[in-house]
CSV table of C-alpha atoms in Angstrom, one decimal:
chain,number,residue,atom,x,y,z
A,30,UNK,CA,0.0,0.0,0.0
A,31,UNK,CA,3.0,2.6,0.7
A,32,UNK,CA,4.4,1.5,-2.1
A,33,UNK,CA,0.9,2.5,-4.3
A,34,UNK,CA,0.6,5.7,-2.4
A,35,UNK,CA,4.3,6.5,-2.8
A,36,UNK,CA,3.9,6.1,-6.9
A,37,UNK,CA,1.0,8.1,-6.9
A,38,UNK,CA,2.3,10.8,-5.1
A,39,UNK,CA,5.2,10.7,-8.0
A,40,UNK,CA,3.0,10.3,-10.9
A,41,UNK,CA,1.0,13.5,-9.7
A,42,UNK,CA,3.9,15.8,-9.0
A,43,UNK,CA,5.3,14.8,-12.2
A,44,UNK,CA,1.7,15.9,-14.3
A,45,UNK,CA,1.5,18.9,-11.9
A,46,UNK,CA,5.0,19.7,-13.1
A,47,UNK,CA,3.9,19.7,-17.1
A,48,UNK,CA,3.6,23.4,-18.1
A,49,UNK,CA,-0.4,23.9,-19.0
A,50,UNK,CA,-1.5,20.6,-17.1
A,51,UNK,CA,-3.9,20.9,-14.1
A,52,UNK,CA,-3.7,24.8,-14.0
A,53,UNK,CA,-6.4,26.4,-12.3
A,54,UNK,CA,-8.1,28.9,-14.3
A,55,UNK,CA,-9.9,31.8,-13.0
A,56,UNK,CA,-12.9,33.4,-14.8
A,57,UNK,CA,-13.1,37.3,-14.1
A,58,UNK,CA,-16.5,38.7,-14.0
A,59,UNK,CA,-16.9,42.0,-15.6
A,60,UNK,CA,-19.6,42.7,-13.5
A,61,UNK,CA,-21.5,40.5,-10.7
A,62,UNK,CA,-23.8,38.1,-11.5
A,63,UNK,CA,-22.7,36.9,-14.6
A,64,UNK,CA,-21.6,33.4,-14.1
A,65,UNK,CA,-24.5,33.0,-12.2
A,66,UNK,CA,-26.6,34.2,-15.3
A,67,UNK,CA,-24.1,31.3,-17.6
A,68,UNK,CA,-25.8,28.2,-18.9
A,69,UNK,CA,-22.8,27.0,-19.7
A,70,UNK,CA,-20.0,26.2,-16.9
A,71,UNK,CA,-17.1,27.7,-16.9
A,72,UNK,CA,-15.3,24.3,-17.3
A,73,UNK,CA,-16.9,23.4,-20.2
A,74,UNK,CA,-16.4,27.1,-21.9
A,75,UNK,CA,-12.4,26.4,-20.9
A,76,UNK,CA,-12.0,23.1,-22.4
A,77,UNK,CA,-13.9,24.6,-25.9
A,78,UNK,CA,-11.8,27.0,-25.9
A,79,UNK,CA,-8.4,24.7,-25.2
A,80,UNK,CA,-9.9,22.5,-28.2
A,81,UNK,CA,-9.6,25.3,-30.3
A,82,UNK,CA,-6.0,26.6,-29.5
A,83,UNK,CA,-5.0,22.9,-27.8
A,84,UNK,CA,-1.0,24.2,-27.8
A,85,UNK,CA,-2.6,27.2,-26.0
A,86,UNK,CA,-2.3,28.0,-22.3
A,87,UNK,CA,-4.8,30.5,-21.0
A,88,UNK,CA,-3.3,33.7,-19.3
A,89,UNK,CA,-6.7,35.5,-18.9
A,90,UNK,CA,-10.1,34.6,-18.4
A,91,UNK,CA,-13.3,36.2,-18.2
A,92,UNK,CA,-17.3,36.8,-19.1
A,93,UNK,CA,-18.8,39.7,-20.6
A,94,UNK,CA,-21.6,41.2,-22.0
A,95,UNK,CA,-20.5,42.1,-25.7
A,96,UNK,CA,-23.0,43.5,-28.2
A,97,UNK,CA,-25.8,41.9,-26.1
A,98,UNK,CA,-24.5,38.7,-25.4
A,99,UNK,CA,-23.1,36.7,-23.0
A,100,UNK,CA,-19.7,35.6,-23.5
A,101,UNK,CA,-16.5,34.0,-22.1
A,102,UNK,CA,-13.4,35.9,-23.3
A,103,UNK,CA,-10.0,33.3,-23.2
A,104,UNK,CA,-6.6,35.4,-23.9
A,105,UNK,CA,-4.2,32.0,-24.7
A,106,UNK,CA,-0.7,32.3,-24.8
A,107,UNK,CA,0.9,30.0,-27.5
A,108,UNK,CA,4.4,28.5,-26.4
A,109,UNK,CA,7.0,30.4,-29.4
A,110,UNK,CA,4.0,32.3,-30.9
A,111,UNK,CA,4.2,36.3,-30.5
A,112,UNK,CA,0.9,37.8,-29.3
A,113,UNK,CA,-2.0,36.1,-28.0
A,114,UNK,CA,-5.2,33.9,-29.2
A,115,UNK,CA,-8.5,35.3,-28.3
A,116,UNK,CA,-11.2,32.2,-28.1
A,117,UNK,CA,-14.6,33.9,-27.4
A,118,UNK,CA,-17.6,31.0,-26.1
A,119,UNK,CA,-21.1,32.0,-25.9
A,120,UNK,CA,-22.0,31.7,-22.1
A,121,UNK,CA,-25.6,30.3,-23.0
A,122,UNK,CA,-24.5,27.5,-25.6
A,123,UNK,CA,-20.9,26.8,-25.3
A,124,UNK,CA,-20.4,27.7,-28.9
A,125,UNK,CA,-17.3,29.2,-29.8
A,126,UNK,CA,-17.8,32.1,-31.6
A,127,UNK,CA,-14.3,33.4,-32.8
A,128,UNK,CA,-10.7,32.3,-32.7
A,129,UNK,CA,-8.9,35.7,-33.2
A,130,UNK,CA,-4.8,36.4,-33.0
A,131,UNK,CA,-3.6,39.6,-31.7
A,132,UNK,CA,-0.7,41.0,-31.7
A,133,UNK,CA,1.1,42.6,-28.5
A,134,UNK,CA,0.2,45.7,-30.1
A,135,UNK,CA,-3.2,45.1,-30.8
A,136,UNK,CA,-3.6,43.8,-27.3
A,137,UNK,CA,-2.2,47.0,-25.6
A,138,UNK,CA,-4.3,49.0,-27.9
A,139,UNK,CA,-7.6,46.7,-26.3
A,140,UNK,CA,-6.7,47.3,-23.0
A,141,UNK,CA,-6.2,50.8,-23.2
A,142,UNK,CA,-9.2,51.4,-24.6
A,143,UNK,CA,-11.3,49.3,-22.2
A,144,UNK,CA,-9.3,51.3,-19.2
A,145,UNK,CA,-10.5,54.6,-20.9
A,146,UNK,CA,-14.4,53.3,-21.5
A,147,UNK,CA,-14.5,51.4,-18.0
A,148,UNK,CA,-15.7,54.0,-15.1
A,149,UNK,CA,-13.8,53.4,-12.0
A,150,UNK,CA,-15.3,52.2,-9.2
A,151,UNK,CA,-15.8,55.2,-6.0
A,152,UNK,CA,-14.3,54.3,-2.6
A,153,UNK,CA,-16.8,53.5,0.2
């Protein structure tokens, strides 16, 4: 029996050791409410979105309201690749509805512009 717990304990430090295997992902809500408003679990957006970019490892996650739907938003970093992969899921089917590449330009420009359009939130 020490001997099976002792290999298992290996064998799972070893996957846990594999870059992009068994990393927790964490879905950002733009605002509150919306995973709970998601058909579709995050878990099952995530691994749609890793079938699509499979060499992919996702370095930002979250779910939006864009152009009146629900959506999960996965920036994937691509191992050698310059820029990132933008996999967009519809929250209510788990379809995927675009696979876009960005460059780091590109995703600068995005974030600048969703700093400038986003009102900031007042202190208590």
């Amino acid at each position: 029996m020490l001997r099976f717990l002792s290999a298992l304990f290996a064998a799972m430090t070893l996957v846990a050791a594999i870059p992009g295997v068994a990393r927790a992902v964490t879905v950002k809500e733009e605002k509150p409410g919306l995973l709970q408003r998601a058909k579709v679990s995050s878990d099952a957006a995530i691994a749609a979105a890793k079938a699509k970019v499979p060499q992919g490892e996702i370095v930002d996650a979250a779910i939006e309201e864009e152009k009146g739907k629900l959506i999960y938003s996965f920036d994937m970093k691509v191992k050698g690749k310059e820029g990132i992969d933008e996999v967009e899921v519809d929250a209510m089917t788990g379809t995927v509805l675009s696979v876009r590449h960005e460059s780091e330009a590109e995703e600068e420009k995005e974030k600048e512009a969703e700093g400038k359009t986003r009102t900031p939130k007042s202190s208590p």
